[in-house]
Amino acid sequence: MTPTKSPGKDGRPQVFAPVLDAAQNVILGKQREIRLAMSCLLAGGHLLIEDLPGLGKTTLAHTLARLLGLHFSRVQFTADLLPADITGVSIYDRGQGDFRFVPGPVFAQLLLADEINRATPKTQSALLEAMEEGQVSIEGETRSLPRPFFVIATQNPSHQIGTFPLPESQLDRFLMRLELGYPDAAAEKALLAGGGRRRDSELLTPLLTPADILRLQREVETLHVSPALIDYVHALIEASRQNPQFRHGLSPRGGIALLAAARAWAWLAGRDMVLPDDVQAVFVAVARHRLVSVQHGGMVGREAVDGLLTQVAIP
Amino acid sequence: MMPTRPSIERGVLPWLWLSALAATAPHAIDQAGWLNAFAATLLALVAWRWWRHAGPLPRWLPPLIALSGGTGIWLTFGTLFGREAGVALLVLFMAMKFLELRSKRDAMVIVALGNFLLLTHYFQNQDILTGLWLLFTFWLLTASLVRLHGGPDDWRANLRQAGMLAIQAVPFMIALFLLFPRIDGPLWGLPADAHAGRTGLSEDMAPGSIAQLARSDEIAFRVSFAGPIPPRARLYWRGPVLENFDGRRWLRHPRQAPVARVIAEGPGIAYESTLEANQQRWLMALDAPLAWPASARLDSRLSVVADKPLEARQRLRMQAALDYRFNVEEDPRTLAVNLALPAKTDPRTRRLAESWRNQAREPARIVALALRHFREEAFHYTLTPPLLGDNGIDQFLFETRRGFCEHYAAAFVVLMRAAGVPARVVTGYQGGEINPRDGYLTVRQSDAHAWAEVWLENRGWQRVDPTAAVSPLRIELGIAGALPPGEPLPPLLRLGSDWLRELRFGWEALNNAWNQQVLGYDTTRQRELLQRLGWPDADWRSLGLLLGGALSTLLALSAALILLRRPRPVPEIRLWHRALRRLRVDCAPGETPHMLLARLHEQSPHTAECLAPVVAAYIQARYGPPTKNTLADLRLAVDRLPRWRLL
């Protein structure tokens, strides 16, 4: 499926190959998901991981933070979590006789928002605002978040009791949505033999710096996209709008997200251009959570999204 | 509840419903009341259920409705077949089909049924308005088809697309209309009563019968003259000639005398007359006929009679002479018939005639005396004369003195016969109205007229119109100009204001053009047209060839237009497709070149090996950064492919 890699002119694989390899050593049998998560980061987007507990969501976030040398913080979302618990508060410092701002966990480079659908919509929206703007407003003062700023939110499938499913408009803020799924037999046995994975991730050493990541993000943004590829992306968006199975098709923002993710994927593959293959590789992760089914009003099935890929001719 | 079969979109149904309504609605005019109510109820039910998102009907209900509808038709018409019952059945089917409308196939049946119903309206009516309505219905039906096959939700876009489709079909329609071989006579046999109830001249005349006719503004016939139109006072259109008088009614004499001998004393006037169907054989030729169609003959009383009653509108070419002599030598038996009077009726009339006879020996002078009598005594021209009892002619001449043309003609003929001059009543039409828009002369039922004919020695039969003596305006201006206000004239003739008249003239000219050019386009016209196009003596075989040729030319033209307007694929794609063709490889719509290569590696490694360089070059040319050589590289890679498959 993945096209053969040819070394890029600027030696991209040398930069990123160790990162991918190291991550794959910790999270076994999930190369594709790791690659997608990396693409999401390189495209400057946020990631939503949706799956049952115990499938390695948190480990993935940890591993990425360690390998990329990002300042990491984690918030466990609960029903009584308040917006200030994320953004931070000003407290009165008696020694200085003045208010002092204590930054919340959002002031990190990689924020893991665990079980985001357990918090109330008010708290959720505080985080989503930070994701969109790259800054938070607290007590009338606007504070910039560190860069890069990358949110990995996890979510249990929303039909569980006591959850607040994210509305469509907020799902749209996540560049990608991933499902990890169960590991295959070999990976699972290796996992059982090798002990806990979380411990492995703590032993990792950073391979990149935040500055490297900002530089690589800019590099990804300038990757060549031909008019033919734009045509293809447009054809896919258009097909999603014409499809009677979907309540409405992809938004222009969805289209931009698709192209950005495809760029990052192509860059990771070591190419100096984006191919339809790259669009197809990221399509389900980028598009599925943005499409609403006509029949039950929930997220569309994977087959319907895959169907678009097989139906739309590559121009 | 969701139906199990693949259902049609909800938005399709309003289209189908409107189409069905438009396709069946005109039949409501001439169908039985219960049938209209039945169909309307079914359609209303369908609309209501659609509105309420109702599920499918119980299984037993549609057969029950079908059975009751069929029974009703059988009870009404006594049959389920034939034209009337058949149309009724189709209308019912149309409404009932909605009850079992589930799949696309059902919707297609409704559209097909609607298109067939279009045809049935021509059984009833073939005028322009019907044509326009059917065109509109056809448009709706086409829009339904568009919507059914995934057309947009926007109704305007649907109508636009359907309109475009219909407009694209216009050249084909014209070619088929002009060139499809015509069959003489109607394509389907119309029953004999199809035109029953049409007014027209009858073959007898009683006081009041023509006055009755004059209240109708229906068109009897239209005439176009080859040359200038003669003055209207000279336009006498001859129908039945009545010679037998029973004291009240005038009837035709059954005996056929030897043929008429006409000597024209002026130039022949050529004209073309388009007669409305009237189930009669009188062709209303202009006096006196010199030439008439082959399917008619001239009878001994100078009337042109068709071989068959007129069952459809017919166009006839005829010729007439306004100045003529007719039967200067007449059969004595005919003269005797035209002198006969019932015994012991109308004594005062006889006495008056005898006094004239004593006064003037010469028949021509007697005629003049009679006309002077009508002119000088206080006679009154009116559509509403008082009723006459026994001795009606006496009563009219000496008491009421109010009458319409048939009163004057009858009284005059009785006076002449009593005075010993052979005379008879001629019925027909007089005058007509010239439509300035198209130059056609329109003769209506209100122009129906009766006049007299007297036989004078050495001069033959002479027309005498006593109405002209009483009311000269009737002959010069027509009935509307001759009658005083308050007479029960048809409203159409009363239209005084200029713009209304203009409107009427325009509408009638349009109708006439439709009748002449579209409905009247028959074998003869077709042959004439082809002759003008340089295709003499076209039989159906050459017509078929011509039609086939014209249609293929049109098809080729439209195909060329479509091909020319299609965007040409960019060279990279053409080369890529050439490579695929050469290797006989198919690429699925969503299959990327790399995926294709991966698939080929498993299916046919050799082909994959051949294709690999092409894939690399194609990707570079199509998706890579623009540089000069990529296209050349791709061409090179494609050219290097083996020309034929070795495996």
Coordinates of C-alpha atoms in Angstrom, one line a residue, chain B residues 22 50 123 140 145 147 204 236 270 300 357 371 415 419 453 481 491 514 536 541 590 611 627 634 643:
Chain B
A22 CA -51.2 17.6 -15.6
W50 CA -46.8 11.6 1.3
F123 CA -58.7 12.2 -29.5
L140 CA -43.0 18.1 -16.3
L145 CA -37.4 11.7 -15.2
R147 CA -35.3 14.1 -10.8
D204 CA -84.5 21.7 -44.4
Y236 CA -72.8 33.8 -51.7
A270 CA -59.4 30.6 -57.5
S300 CA -78.0 19.7 -60.8
R357 CA -99.2 39.2 -62.5
L371 CA -88.6 43.6 -54.3
L415 CA -95.1 35.1 -54.1
A419 CA -97.4 34.8 -59.7
E453 CA -83.5 31.9 -57.1
G481 CA -73.9 45.7 -38.8
P491 CA -70.9 38.1 -28.1
W514 CA -52.0 26.0 -36.7
P536 CA -40.3 15.1 -56.8
R541 CA -39.7 4.4 -49.5
G590 CA -10.0 5.1 -7.4
L611 CA 4.8 -0.6 -16.5
T627 CA 10.1 21.0 -15.1
L634 CA 6.9 10.0 -20.0
R643 CA 4.0 -3.1 -28.9

